[in-house]
Amino acid sequence: MSTPDHDLSNSLRDKFHAVQARIAAACVASGRSAGSVQLLAVSKTFSADNVRQVAACGQRDFGENYIQEGVDKIIALQGGDIQLVWHCIGPIQSNKTKLVAEHFDWAHTVDRLKIAQRLNDQRPAHLAPLNVCLQVNIDGGETKSGIAPVDVLALAAEVVKLPHLVLRGIMTIPDSVESFDAQVAVHAKACALFQEVKATLNLPQFDSLSMGMTGDLEAAVHAGSTMVRVGTAIFGGRTYPA
């Protein structure tokens, strides 16, 4: 007889492999090479044990939106046989930069120089530089965080000067649109901006275009995403505290 834990583990494994298959199929449909798109498993609101189960399937990169919750999981999962890579993909306020700088490997949501400077200054000397992406409000959504596209190049030019950060790319969370073509169109804007920054600043390490989630990963891959952030399709629906 199977146990609830065993059933959950099997369910997570099946969902994880289904997402991998979606990404692989999207790469084929877009004429891109297999493995050109990285999966970032978004584990917010789910337990360290859930992360451990997905990691057992081979996943190494995990994204957390809530910084303290993410730090708790990072600490809980330290010291194991599997080395995980942790990405902060939620808003970073000034009073949280120290936690991000000390515990995470990536920060995807840098949208102003003040936050970049604090992350740089608070990154411990014994750790590798923090990988960062600039969050861009690519479609001008009124409720969305992120820097305006027109200001990205200037911010990027300042961030690359910070010695304890490595500017790796840009991240976007556009508003939902229904059709595949409309999804591709907004993601294509981000891809064009990504290529412009990379070429203008001559940054070989600028290699990460973090865009696409459960509902639009195929369109994001078609437009050029190198990293899709998928949570619901792997871990299931979320229950948020009141």
PDB file of N, CA, C and O in Angstrom, residues 159-193:
ATOM      1  N   VAL A 159      25.281  48.960 -12.902  1.00  0.00           N
ATOM      2  CA  VAL A 159      25.353  47.696 -12.153  1.00  0.00           C
ATOM      3  C   VAL A 159      26.622  46.922 -12.494  1.00  0.00           C
ATOM      4  O   VAL A 159      27.234  46.292 -11.617  1.00  0.00           O
ATOM      5  N   VAL A 160      27.050  46.972 -13.740  1.00  0.00           N
ATOM      6  CA  VAL A 160      28.248  46.208 -14.120  1.00  0.00           C
ATOM      7  C   VAL A 160      29.509  46.729 -13.438  1.00  0.00           C
ATOM      8  O   VAL A 160      30.527  46.039 -13.405  1.00  0.00           O
ATOM      9  N   LYS A 161      29.451  47.906 -12.871  1.00  0.00           N
ATOM     10  CA  LYS A 161      30.607  48.461 -12.168  1.00  0.00           C
ATOM     11  C   LYS A 161      30.753  47.900 -10.753  1.00  0.00           C
ATOM     12  O   LYS A 161      31.795  48.082 -10.125  1.00  0.00           O
ATOM     13  N   LEU A 162      29.724  47.228 -10.245  1.00  0.00           N
ATOM     14  CA  LEU A 162      29.729  46.757  -8.859  1.00  0.00           C
ATOM     15  C   LEU A 162      30.465  45.423  -8.768  1.00  0.00           C
ATOM     16  O   LEU A 162      30.060  44.443  -9.401  1.00  0.00           O
ATOM     17  N   PRO A 163      31.534  45.344  -7.989  1.00  0.00           N
ATOM     18  CA  PRO A 163      32.428  44.182  -8.053  1.00  0.00           C
ATOM     19  C   PRO A 163      31.868  42.889  -7.469  1.00  0.00           C
ATOM     20  O   PRO A 163      32.356  41.808  -7.820  1.00  0.00           O
ATOM     21  N   HIS A 164      30.874  42.988  -6.604  1.00  0.00           N
ATOM     22  CA  HIS A 164      30.353  41.777  -5.969  1.00  0.00           C
ATOM     23  C   HIS A 164      29.048  41.300  -6.595  1.00  0.00           C
ATOM     24  O   HIS A 164      28.368  40.437  -6.039  1.00  0.00           O
ATOM     25  N   LEU A 165      28.732  41.882  -7.747  1.00  0.00           N
ATOM     26  CA  LEU A 165      27.578  41.447  -8.530  1.00  0.00           C
ATOM     27  C   LEU A 165      28.037  41.074  -9.937  1.00  0.00           C
ATOM     28  O   LEU A 165      29.006  41.622 -10.447  1.00  0.00           O
ATOM     29  N   VAL A 166      27.312  40.151 -10.556  1.00  0.00           N
ATOM     30  CA  VAL A 166      27.505  39.840 -11.972  1.00  0.00           C
ATOM     31  C   VAL A 166      26.163  40.028 -12.662  1.00  0.00           C
ATOM     32  O   VAL A 166      25.187  39.338 -12.340  1.00  0.00           O
ATOM     33  N   LEU A 167      26.104  40.979 -13.574  1.00  0.00           N
ATOM     34  CA  LEU A 167      24.860  41.220 -14.297  1.00  0.00           C
ATOM     35  C   LEU A 167      24.676  40.138 -15.349  1.00  0.00           C
ATOM     36  O   LEU A 167      25.431  40.059 -16.312  1.00  0.00           O
ATOM     37  N   ARG A 168      23.634  39.312 -15.174  1.00  0.00           N
ATOM     38  CA  ARG A 168      23.438  38.153 -16.039  1.00  0.00           C
ATOM     39  C   ARG A 168      22.354  38.337 -17.090  1.00  0.00           C
ATOM     40  O   ARG A 168      22.338  37.621 -18.093  1.00  0.00           O
ATOM     41  N   GLY A 169      21.400  39.281 -16.859  1.00  0.00           N
ATOM     42  CA  GLY A 169      20.355  39.424 -17.863  1.00  0.00           C
ATOM     43  C   GLY A 169      19.201  40.255 -17.362  1.00  0.00           C
ATOM     44  O   GLY A 169      19.349  41.104 -16.486  1.00  0.00           O
ATOM     45  N   ILE A 170      18.023  40.005 -17.965  1.00  0.00           N
ATOM     46  CA  ILE A 170      16.818  40.707 -17.547  1.00  0.00           C
ATOM     47  C   ILE A 170      15.712  39.707 -17.247  1.00  0.00           C
ATOM     48  O   ILE A 170      15.724  38.563 -17.721  1.00  0.00           O
ATOM     49  N   MET A 171      14.751  40.163 -16.453  1.00  0.00           N
ATOM     50  CA  MET A 171      13.608  39.346 -16.059  1.00  0.00           C
ATOM     51  C   MET A 171      12.330  40.142 -16.299  1.00  0.00           C
ATOM     52  O   MET A 171      12.307  41.355 -16.075  1.00  0.00           O
ATOM     53  N   THR A 172      11.292  39.483 -16.771  1.00  0.00           N
ATOM     54  CA  THR A 172      10.021  40.150 -17.017  1.00  0.00           C
ATOM     55  C   THR A 172       8.860  39.319 -16.496  1.00  0.00           C
ATOM     56  O   THR A 172       8.926  38.085 -16.452  1.00  0.00           O
ATOM     57  N   ILE A 173       7.789  40.015 -16.095  1.00  0.00           N
ATOM     58  CA  ILE A 173       6.520  39.376 -15.723  1.00  0.00           C
ATOM     59  C   ILE A 173       5.404  40.185 -16.382  1.00  0.00           C
ATOM     60  O   ILE A 173       4.743  41.007 -15.730  1.00  0.00           O
ATOM     61  N   PRO A 174       5.178  40.028 -17.672  1.00  0.00           N
ATOM     62  CA  PRO A 174       4.147  40.822 -18.335  1.00  0.00           C
ATOM     63  C   PRO A 174       2.745  40.428 -17.883  1.00  0.00           C
ATOM     64  O   PRO A 174       2.526  39.327 -17.374  1.00  0.00           O
ATOM     65  N   ASP A 175       1.802  41.340 -18.078  1.00  0.00           N
ATOM     66  CA  ASP A 175       0.401  41.012 -17.823  1.00  0.00           C
ATOM     67  C   ASP A 175      -0.033  39.887 -18.754  1.00  0.00           C
ATOM     68  O   ASP A 175       0.478  39.738 -19.872  1.00  0.00           O
ATOM     69  N   SER A 176      -1.000  39.110 -18.291  1.00  0.00           N
ATOM     70  CA  SER A 176      -1.487  37.982 -19.085  1.00  0.00           C
ATOM     71  C   SER A 176      -2.224  38.461 -20.329  1.00  0.00           C
ATOM     72  O   SER A 176      -2.995  39.424 -20.274  1.00  0.00           O
ATOM     73  N   VAL A 177      -1.966  37.801 -21.420  1.00  0.00           N
ATOM     74  CA  VAL A 177      -2.730  37.999 -22.653  1.00  0.00           C
ATOM     75  C   VAL A 177      -3.152  36.623 -23.148  1.00  0.00           C
ATOM     76  O   VAL A 177      -2.512  35.618 -22.849  1.00  0.00           O
ATOM     77  N   GLU A 178      -4.232  36.578 -23.912  1.00  0.00           N
ATOM     78  CA  GLU A 178      -4.838  35.279 -24.198  1.00  0.00           C
ATOM     79  C   GLU A 178      -4.167  34.495 -25.318  1.00  0.00           C
ATOM     80  O   GLU A 178      -3.888  33.315 -25.179  1.00  0.00           O
ATOM     81  N   SER A 179      -3.907  35.119 -26.431  1.00  0.00           N
ATOM     82  CA  SER A 179      -3.463  34.343 -27.591  1.00  0.00           C
ATOM     83  C   SER A 179      -1.957  34.089 -27.559  1.00  0.00           C
ATOM     84  O   SER A 179      -1.188  34.861 -26.988  1.00  0.00           O
ATOM     85  N   PHE A 180      -1.576  33.005 -28.193  1.00  0.00           N
ATOM     86  CA  PHE A 180      -0.155  32.658 -28.293  1.00  0.00           C
ATOM     87  C   PHE A 180       0.616  33.765 -28.996  1.00  0.00           C
ATOM     88  O   PHE A 180       1.703  34.161 -28.562  1.00  0.00           O
ATOM     89  N   ASP A 181       0.079  34.290 -30.073  1.00  0.00           N
ATOM     90  CA  ASP A 181       0.775  35.330 -30.827  1.00  0.00           C
ATOM     91  C   ASP A 181       0.976  36.590 -29.978  1.00  0.00           C
ATOM     92  O   ASP A 181       2.021  37.242 -30.062  1.00  0.00           O
ATOM     93  N   ALA A 182      -0.030  36.930 -29.184  1.00  0.00           N
ATOM     94  CA  ALA A 182       0.101  38.107 -28.317  1.00  0.00           C
ATOM     95  C   ALA A 182       1.145  37.868 -27.237  1.00  0.00           C
ATOM     96  O   ALA A 182       1.908  38.776 -26.867  1.00  0.00           O
ATOM     97  N   GLN A 183       1.195  36.653 -26.715  1.00  0.00           N
ATOM     98  CA  GLN A 183       2.229  36.309 -25.728  1.00  0.00           C
ATOM     99  C   GLN A 183       3.614  36.414 -26.353  1.00  0.00           C
ATOM    100  O   GLN A 183       4.537  36.985 -25.759  1.00  0.00           O
ATOM    101  N   VAL A 184       3.764  35.875 -27.552  1.00  0.00           N
ATOM    102  CA  VAL A 184       5.060  35.934 -28.235  1.00  0.00           C
ATOM    103  C   VAL A 184       5.472  37.382 -28.476  1.00  0.00           C
ATOM    104  O   VAL A 184       6.639  37.750 -28.291  1.00  0.00           O
ATOM    105  N   ALA A 185       4.526  38.213 -28.852  1.00  0.00           N
ATOM    106  CA  ALA A 185       4.844  39.603 -29.191  1.00  0.00           C
ATOM    107  C   ALA A 185       5.428  40.351 -28.003  1.00  0.00           C
ATOM    108  O   ALA A 185       6.433  41.076 -28.148  1.00  0.00           O
ATOM    109  N   VAL A 186       4.835  40.188 -26.821  1.00  0.00           N
ATOM    110  CA  VAL A 186       5.358  40.916 -25.664  1.00  0.00           C
ATOM    111  C   VAL A 186       6.696  40.334 -25.226  1.00  0.00           C
ATOM    112  O   VAL A 186       7.615  41.074 -24.847  1.00  0.00           O
ATOM    113  N   HIS A 187       6.854  39.026 -25.302  1.00  0.00           N
ATOM    114  CA  HIS A 187       8.145  38.419 -24.955  1.00  0.00           C
ATOM    115  C   HIS A 187       9.228  38.805 -25.962  1.00  0.00           C
ATOM    116  O   HIS A 187      10.403  38.950 -25.594  1.00  0.00           O
ATOM    117  N   ALA A 188       8.843  38.985 -27.219  1.00  0.00           N
ATOM    118  CA  ALA A 188       9.819  39.384 -28.238  1.00  0.00           C
ATOM    119  C   ALA A 188      10.392  40.769 -27.941  1.00  0.00           C
ATOM    120  O   ALA A 188      11.561  41.046 -28.238  1.00  0.00           O
ATOM    121  N   LYS A 189       9.585  41.644 -27.351  1.00  0.00           N
ATOM    122  CA  LYS A 189      10.088  42.960 -26.960  1.00  0.00           C
ATOM    123  C   LYS A 189      11.204  42.815 -25.925  1.00  0.00           C
ATOM    124  O   LYS A 189      12.220  43.511 -25.983  1.00  0.00           O
ATOM    125  N   ALA A 190      11.004  41.920 -24.973  1.00  0.00           N
ATOM    126  CA  ALA A 190      12.028  41.698 -23.950  1.00  0.00           C
ATOM    127  C   ALA A 190      13.288  41.108 -24.569  1.00  0.00           C
ATOM    128  O   ALA A 190      14.408  41.482 -24.195  1.00  0.00           O
ATOM    129  N   CYS A 191      13.119  40.196 -25.516  1.00  0.00           N
ATOM    130  CA  CYS A 191      14.276  39.588 -26.164  1.00  0.00           C
ATOM    131  C   CYS A 191      15.075  40.632 -26.935  1.00  0.00           C
ATOM    132  O   CYS A 191      16.312  40.636 -26.896  1.00  0.00           O
ATOM    133  N   ALA A 192      14.385  41.530 -27.617  1.00  0.00           N
ATOM    134  CA  ALA A 192      15.076  42.582 -28.369  1.00  0.00           C
ATOM    135  C   ALA A 192      15.853  43.502 -27.431  1.00  0.00           C
ATOM    136  O   ALA A 192      16.990  43.906 -27.725  1.00  0.00           O
ATOM    137  N   LEU A 193      15.252  43.835 -26.286  1.00  0.00           N
ATOM    138  CA  LEU A 193      15.929  44.674 -25.304  1.00  0.00           C
ATOM    139  C   LEU A 193      17.147  43.956 -24.735  1.00  0.00           C
ATOM    140  O   LEU A 193      18.224  44.550 -24.573  1.00  0.00           O
TER     141      LEU A 193
END
